[in-house]
DNA sequence: ATTACTGTACTATGTGCTTAATACATTAGG
DNA sequence: CCTAATGTATTAAGCACATAGTACAGTAAT
């Protein structure tokens, strides 16, 4: 995975892990890979993964059983709350920038519509390149 | 001004100063306040402002005349390019998150429409509090 | 009991960000 | 000429982040 140098890696990991929980990639109640394995696959230090998962545990998104591993929370409401939080945060960020640039709602919305397909093409390009 | 601890202040300053140029708050060709004055008003160190403006100068957004001060670029095309870059970057960020969360375009667009008014109310609240 | 795996804790090192405090060169204004 | 203001450069200190390496405690499987 690729990381941005302009924000702490452990924070980017919190975002990525949260995304995995919301999408079901890490299913409700399922076991999460160990910190060492995750660190190896992500190309970061185990301590950095530990930091990220520690924060998420503080928020009740997962729990650790000291010897058998870490598990996604069983509370489905917590997961849907997380989903709503992630989505609205992203939307508000976009709105904040758009309004700061003195845009109109209609233009802001039109731009999303327009760029959404660009991302489709980017996905196709990536698939073609990796094939 | 308030700053986020999760990314370098000089980077947040680049964003803020860019916004001021795009909105005309800092007009094309106009003089920019000195690093010491900006630092004082923003509550940061002059070196941090210097770092931010140095980066923007590298991108041709402003120029410095060694003794009389710094000035916004005269190139209006550069400013409109900057505007486009800031807007599309924000839109793409939102799209990336939304798609990562497996949302549909229609939902992503609807959310912008919905939250836009919430921001209106937040503005009204702030105006009322400051009055 | 032994082995292997889990989370957790700790030290040490290097790097970048931020602040503080100077110092210098240049030029506009008086 | 002299003063004030400009951008610029430098050094030192403190802090958070990331990495590496090591170690400990608890449990499941053998």
CSV table of C-alpha atoms (C1' of nucleotides) in Angstrom, one decimal:
chain,number,residue,atom,x,y,z
A,1,UNK,CA,0.0,0.0,0.0
A,2,UNK,CA,1.1,3.6,-0.7
A,3,UNK,CA,1.2,6.2,1.9
A,4,UNK,CA,1.2,10.0,1.9
A,5,UNK,CA,4.2,11.7,3.5
A,6,UNK,CA,2.0,14.6,4.6
A,7,UNK,CA,0.2,12.8,7.4
A,8,UNK,CA,1.2,10.2,9.9
A,9,UNK,CA,1.1,6.6,8.5
A,10,UNK,CA,-0.8,5.3,11.6
A,11,UNK,CA,-3.6,7.8,10.8
A,12,UNK,CA,-3.8,6.6,7.2
A,13,UNK,CA,-3.9,3.1,8.5
A,14,UNK,CA,-6.9,3.9,10.7
A,15,UNK,CA,-8.7,5.2,7.6
A,16,UNK,CA,-7.9,2.2,5.6
A,17,UNK,CA,-8.8,-0.3,8.3
A,18,UNK,CA,-12.0,1.5,8.9
A,19,UNK,CA,-12.8,1.3,5.2
A,20,UNK,CA,-12.2,-2.4,5.3
A,21,UNK,CA,-14.6,-2.8,8.2
A,22,UNK,CA,-17.3,-0.7,6.6
A,23,UNK,CA,-17.1,-2.6,3.2
A,24,UNK,CA,-17.2,-5.9,5.0
A,25,UNK,CA,-13.7,-6.8,3.7
A,26,UNK,CA,-13.1,-7.3,7.4
A,27,UNK,CA,-16.5,-8.8,8.4
A,28,UNK,CA,-18.3,-8.1,11.7
A,29,UNK,CA,-16.9,-10.3,14.4
A,30,UNK,CA,-14.2,-11.7,12.2
A,31,UNK,CA,-10.6,-12.1,13.1
A,32,UNK,CA,-8.1,-9.4,12.0
A,33,UNK,CA,-4.6,-10.5,10.9
A,34,UNK,CA,-1.9,-10.1,13.4
A,35,UNK,CA,0.1,-6.9,13.7
A,36,UNK,CA,3.3,-8.6,12.4
A,37,UNK,CA,1.5,-10.0,9.3
A,38,UNK,CA,-0.3,-6.8,8.6
A,39,UNK,CA,2.9,-4.8,8.9
A,40,UNK,CA,4.7,-7.2,6.5
A,41,UNK,CA,1.9,-6.9,3.9
A,42,UNK,CA,1.6,-3.1,4.2
A,43,UNK,CA,5.4,-2.5,4.2
A,44,UNK,CA,5.4,-0.7,7.5
A,45,UNK,CA,6.6,-1.3,11.0
A,46,UNK,CA,4.6,-3.5,13.4
A,47,UNK,CA,4.6,-0.6,16.0
A,48,UNK,CA,2.8,1.6,13.4
A,49,UNK,CA,0.1,-1.0,12.9
A,50,UNK,CA,-0.2,-1.4,16.7
A,51,UNK,CA,-0.7,2.4,17.1
A,52,UNK,CA,-3.5,2.4,14.5
A,53,UNK,CA,-5.3,-0.6,15.9
A,54,UNK,CA,-4.9,0.7,19.4
A,55,UNK,CA,-6.7,3.9,18.5
A,56,UNK,CA,-9.5,1.9,16.8
A,57,UNK,CA,-9.8,-0.2,19.9
A,58,UNK,CA,-10.3,2.9,21.9
A,59,UNK,CA,-13.2,3.8,19.6
A,60,UNK,CA,-14.8,0.3,20.1
A,61,UNK,CA,-14.2,-0.7,16.4
A,62,UNK,CA,-12.3,-3.8,17.4
A,63,UNK,CA,-11.2,-5.7,20.5
A,64,UNK,CA,-8.1,-7.7,21.2
A,65,UNK,CA,-8.0,-11.0,23.0
A,66,UNK,CA,-4.5,-11.1,24.3
A,67,UNK,CA,-3.4,-14.4,22.9
A,68,UNK,CA,-5.8,-15.4,20.1
A,69,UNK,CA,-5.8,-12.2,18.1
A,70,UNK,CA,-7.9,-9.1,17.3
A,71,UNK,CA,-11.5,-9.1,16.2
A,72,UNK,CA,-13.8,-6.7,14.5
A,73,UNK,CA,-16.6,-5.5,16.8
A,74,UNK,CA,-19.9,-7.5,16.9
A,75,UNK,CA,-21.9,-4.3,17.2
A,76,UNK,CA,-23.4,-3.7,13.8
A,77,UNK,CA,-24.7,-0.3,14.8
A,78,UNK,CA,-21.2,0.9,15.6
A,79,UNK,CA,-20.2,-0.1,12.1
A,80,UNK,CA,-23.0,1.7,10.4
A,81,UNK,CA,-22.3,4.7,12.6
A,82,UNK,CA,-18.7,4.5,11.4
A,83,UNK,CA,-19.9,4.3,7.8
A,84,UNK,CA,-22.0,7.4,8.2
A,85,UNK,CA,-19.1,9.3,9.9
A,86,UNK,CA,-16.6,8.5,7.1
A,87,UNK,CA,-19.0,9.5,4.4
A,88,UNK,CA,-20.2,12.7,5.9
A,89,UNK,CA,-16.7,13.7,6.8
A,90,UNK,CA,-15.6,13.3,3.2
A,91,UNK,CA,-18.7,15.2,2.0
A,92,UNK,CA,-18.1,18.1,4.4
A,93,UNK,CA,-14.5,18.3,3.5
A,94,UNK,CA,-15.5,18.7,-0.2
A,95,UNK,CA,-18.2,21.2,0.7
A,96,UNK,CA,-15.8,23.3,2.9
A,97,UNK,CA,-13.3,23.6,0.0
A,98,UNK,CA,-15.9,24.3,-2.6
A,99,UNK,CA,-17.6,27.0,-0.6
A,100,UNK,CA,-14.2,28.5,0.4
A,101,UNK,CA,-13.6,28.8,-3.4
A,102,UNK,CA,-16.9,30.5,-3.8
A,103,UNK,CA,-18.5,27.7,-5.8
A,104,UNK,CA,-22.3,27.1,-6.2
A,105,UNK,CA,-23.9,23.9,-5.1
A,106,UNK,CA,-24.9,23.1,-8.7
A,107,UNK,CA,-21.3,23.4,-9.9
A,108,UNK,CA,-20.0,21.3,-7.0
A,109,UNK,CA,-22.5,18.6,-7.7
A,110,UNK,CA,-21.9,18.7,-11.5
A,111,UNK,CA,-18.2,18.3,-10.9
A,112,UNK,CA,-18.8,15.1,-8.9
A,113,UNK,CA,-21.0,13.7,-11.7
A,114,UNK,CA,-18.3,14.6,-14.3
A,115,UNK,CA,-15.3,13.3,-12.4
A,116,UNK,CA,-16.9,10.1,-11.3
A,117,UNK,CA,-16.6,8.6,-14.8
A,118,UNK,CA,-12.9,9.8,-15.0
A,119,UNK,CA,-12.3,7.5,-12.1
A,120,UNK,CA,-13.9,4.6,-14.0
A,121,UNK,CA,-11.5,5.1,-16.8
A,122,UNK,CA,-8.6,5.3,-14.4
A,123,UNK,CA,-9.7,1.9,-13.0
A,124,UNK,CA,-9.8,0.5,-16.5
A,125,UNK,CA,-6.4,1.8,-17.3
A,126,UNK,CA,-5.0,0.3,-14.2
A,127,UNK,CA,-6.6,-3.1,-14.9
A,128,UNK,CA,-5.2,-3.0,-18.5
A,129,UNK,CA,-1.7,-2.1,-17.3
A,130,UNK,CA,-1.6,-4.9,-14.7
A,131,UNK,CA,-2.9,-7.5,-17.2
B,1,UNK,CA,-6.4,30.8,12.2
B,2,UNK,CA,-6.7,27.2,13.4
B,3,UNK,CA,-4.5,24.4,12.3
B,4,UNK,CA,-4.8,20.7,12.2
B,5,UNK,CA,-2.1,18.7,14.1
B,6,UNK,CA,-2.2,15.9,11.6
B,7,UNK,CA,-0.4,17.7,8.7
B,8,UNK,CA,2.4,20.2,8.6
B,9,UNK,CA,1.3,23.8,9.2
B,10,UNK,CA,3.3,25.1,6.2
B,11,UNK,CA,1.2,22.8,4.0
B,12,UNK,CA,-2.0,24.1,5.4
B,13,UNK,CA,-0.7,27.6,4.8
B,14,UNK,CA,-0.1,26.8,1.2
B,15,UNK,CA,-3.7,25.7,0.9
B,16,UNK,CA,-5.0,28.8,2.7
B,17,UNK,CA,-2.9,31.2,0.7
B,18,UNK,CA,-3.9,29.5,-2.5
B,19,UNK,CA,-7.5,29.9,-1.6
B,20,UNK,CA,-7.0,33.6,-1.0
B,21,UNK,CA,-5.4,34.0,-4.4
B,22,UNK,CA,-8.2,32.1,-6.1
B,23,UNK,CA,-10.9,34.1,-4.4
B,24,UNK,CA,-9.3,37.4,-5.2
B,25,UNK,CA,-8.8,38.1,-1.5
B,26,UNK,CA,-5.2,38.5,-2.6
B,27,UNK,CA,-5.7,40.1,-6.0
B,28,UNK,CA,-3.7,39.4,-9.1
B,29,UNK,CA,-0.4,41.4,-9.0
B,30,UNK,CA,-1.2,42.7,-5.6
B,31,UNK,CA,1.3,42.9,-2.7
B,32,UNK,CA,1.3,40.1,-0.1
B,33,UNK,CA,1.9,41.1,3.5
B,34,UNK,CA,5.4,40.4,4.8
B,35,UNK,CA,6.3,37.1,6.4
B,36,UNK,CA,6.6,38.7,9.9
B,37,UNK,CA,3.2,40.3,9.7
B,38,UNK,CA,1.5,37.2,8.3
B,39,UNK,CA,3.2,35.1,11.0
B,40,UNK,CA,2.0,37.5,13.7
B,41,UNK,CA,-1.6,37.5,12.4
B,42,UNK,CA,-1.7,33.7,11.9
B,43,UNK,CA,0.0,32.9,15.2
B,44,UNK,CA,2.8,30.9,13.7
B,45,UNK,CA,6.6,31.3,13.3
B,46,UNK,CA,7.9,33.5,10.4
B,47,UNK,CA,10.0,30.5,9.2
B,48,UNK,CA,6.8,28.5,8.7
B,49,UNK,CA,5.3,31.3,6.6
B,50,UNK,CA,8.5,31.5,4.7
B,51,UNK,CA,8.5,27.8,3.9
B,52,UNK,CA,4.9,28.0,2.6
B,53,UNK,CA,5.5,31.1,0.4
B,54,UNK,CA,8.8,29.6,-0.8
B,55,UNK,CA,6.9,26.5,-2.1
B,56,UNK,CA,4.3,28.7,-3.8
B,57,UNK,CA,7.0,30.8,-5.4
B,58,UNK,CA,8.5,27.6,-6.8
B,59,UNK,CA,5.1,27.0,-8.4
B,60,UNK,CA,5.0,30.5,-9.9
B,61,UNK,CA,2.0,31.5,-7.8
B,62,UNK,CA,3.9,34.6,-6.5
B,63,UNK,CA,7.2,36.3,-6.8
B,64,UNK,CA,9.4,38.1,-4.3
B,65,UNK,CA,11.2,41.3,-4.9
B,66,UNK,CA,14.0,41.2,-2.4
B,67,UNK,CA,13.4,44.6,-0.7
B,68,UNK,CA,9.9,45.7,-1.5
B,69,UNK,CA,8.0,42.6,-0.7
B,70,UNK,CA,6.1,39.6,-2.3
B,71,UNK,CA,3.5,39.9,-5.0
B,72,UNK,CA,0.8,37.6,-6.4
B,73,UNK,CA,1.6,36.5,-10.0
B,74,UNK,CA,0.3,38.6,-12.9
B,75,UNK,CA,-0.4,35.5,-14.9
B,76,UNK,CA,-4.2,35.2,-14.7
B,77,UNK,CA,-4.1,31.8,-16.5
B,78,UNK,CA,-1.9,30.5,-13.7
B,79,UNK,CA,-4.5,31.5,-11.2
B,80,UNK,CA,-7.4,29.9,-13.1
B,81,UNK,CA,-5.3,26.8,-13.4
B,82,UNK,CA,-4.7,26.8,-9.7
B,83,UNK,CA,-8.5,27.2,-9.2
B,84,UNK,CA,-9.2,24.2,-11.3
B,85,UNK,CA,-6.5,22.1,-9.6
B,86,UNK,CA,-7.9,22.9,-6.1
B,87,UNK,CA,-11.4,22.1,-7.1
B,88,UNK,CA,-10.8,18.9,-8.9
B,89,UNK,CA,-8.4,17.7,-6.2
B,90,UNK,CA,-11.2,18.1,-3.6
B,91,UNK,CA,-13.7,16.4,-5.9
B,92,UNK,CA,-11.4,13.5,-6.6
B,93,UNK,CA,-10.7,13.1,-2.9
B,94,UNK,CA,-14.4,12.8,-2.2
B,95,UNK,CA,-15.0,10.5,-5.1
B,96,UNK,CA,-12.1,8.3,-4.0
B,97,UNK,CA,-13.6,7.9,-0.5
B,98,UNK,CA,-17.1,7.4,-1.7
B,99,UNK,CA,-16.2,4.7,-4.2
B,100,UNK,CA,-13.9,3.1,-1.6
B,101,UNK,CA,-17.0,2.8,0.6
B,102,UNK,CA,-19.0,1.3,-2.3
B,103,UNK,CA,-21.4,4.2,-2.7
B,104,UNK,CA,-23.3,5.0,-5.9
B,105,UNK,CA,-22.9,8.3,-7.7
B,106,UNK,CA,-26.5,9.3,-7.0
B,107,UNK,CA,-26.0,8.8,-3.3
B,108,UNK,CA,-22.7,10.7,-3.3
B,109,UNK,CA,-24.3,13.6,-5.2
B,110,UNK,CA,-27.4,13.6,-3.0
B,111,UNK,CA,-25.3,13.8,0.1
B,112,UNK,CA,-23.5,17.0,-1.2
B,113,UNK,CA,-26.9,18.5,-1.8
B,114,UNK,CA,-28.1,17.6,1.6
B,115,UNK,CA,-25.0,18.7,3.6
B,116,UNK,CA,-24.6,21.9,1.7
B,117,UNK,CA,-27.6,23.4,3.6
B,118,UNK,CA,-26.2,22.2,6.9
B,119,UNK,CA,-23.2,24.3,6.3
B,120,UNK,CA,-25.5,27.3,5.7
B,121,UNK,CA,-27.0,26.8,9.1
B,122,UNK,CA,-23.5,26.5,10.7
B,123,UNK,CA,-22.6,29.8,9.1
B,124,UNK,CA,-25.8,31.4,10.5
B,125,UNK,CA,-25.0,30.0,13.9
B,126,UNK,CA,-21.5,31.4,13.8
B,127,UNK,CA,-22.7,34.8,12.7
B,128,UNK,CA,-25.3,34.8,15.5
B,129,UNK,CA,-22.7,33.8,18.1
B,130,UNK,CA,-20.2,36.5,17.0
B,131,UNK,CA,-22.9,39.2,17.0
C,1,DA,C1',6.2,-29.7,29.1
C,2,DT,C1',7.3,-27.7,24.7
C,3,DT,C1',6.5,-25.1,20.7
C,4,DA,C1',4.5,-21.4,18.3
C,5,DC,C1',1.6,-17.8,18.0
C,6,DT,C1',-0.7,-13.8,19.9
C,7,DG,C1',-0.7,-8.8,21.9
C,8,DT,C1',2.2,-5.6,24.4
C,9,DA,C1',6.2,-2.9,26.0
C,10,DC,C1',10.6,-0.9,25.8
C,11,DT,C1',15.0,1.3,24.1
C,12,DA,C1',17.6,3.5,20.6
C,13,DT,C1',18.2,6.0,16.2
C,14,DG,C1',17.1,9.0,12.4
C,15,DT,C1',14.2,12.4,10.3
C,16,DG,C1',11.1,16.2,9.7
C,17,DC,C1',8.3,20.0,11.7
C,18,DT,C1',8.0,24.0,14.7
C,19,DT,C1',9.7,27.6,17.4
C,20,DA,C1',13.1,31.0,18.9
C,21,DA,C1',16.6,34.1,18.3
C,22,DT,C1',19.8,36.2,15.4
C,23,DA,C1',22.1,38.0,11.5
C,24,DC,C1',22.8,39.8,6.8
C,25,DA,C1',22.0,42.2,2.2
C,26,DT,C1',19.2,45.3,-0.2
C,27,DT,C1',16.3,49.2,-1.1
C,28,DA,C1',12.7,52.9,-0.3
C,29,DG,C1',11.8,57.1,2.2
C,30,DG,C1',13.2,61.0,4.7
D,1,DC,C1',23.7,59.5,4.9
D,2,DC,C1',20.5,57.2,7.9
D,3,DT,C1',16.6,54.6,9.3
D,4,DA,C1',13.2,51.2,8.6
D,5,DA,C1',11.4,47.6,6.2
D,6,DT,C1',11.9,43.9,3.1
D,7,DG,C1',13.3,38.8,2.0
D,8,DT,C1',16.6,35.4,3.3
D,9,DA,C1',19.8,32.3,5.9
D,10,DT,C1',21.5,30.1,10.0
D,11,DT,C1',21.7,27.7,14.5
D,12,DA,C1',19.8,25.4,18.5
D,13,DA,C1',16.2,23.2,21.0
D,14,DG,C1',12.0,20.4,21.7
D,15,DC,C1',8.7,17.3,19.9
D,16,DA,C1',6.3,13.6,17.2
D,17,DC,C1',6.7,10.0,13.8
D,18,DA,C1',8.8,5.8,11.8
D,19,DT,C1',11.9,2.2,12.0
D,20,DA,C1',14.7,-1.6,14.1
D,21,DG,C1',15.5,-4.7,17.4
D,22,DT,C1',14.5,-7.1,21.6
D,23,DA,C1',11.8,-8.8,25.3
D,24,DC,C1',7.9,-10.4,28.1
D,25,DA,C1',3.2,-12.5,29.2
D,26,DG,C1',-0.5,-15.5,28.0
D,27,DT,C1',-2.7,-19.3,25.5
D,28,DA,C1',-3.6,-23.0,22.1
D,29,DA,C1',-2.0,-27.0,19.9
D,30,DT,C1',1.1,-30.8,20.0
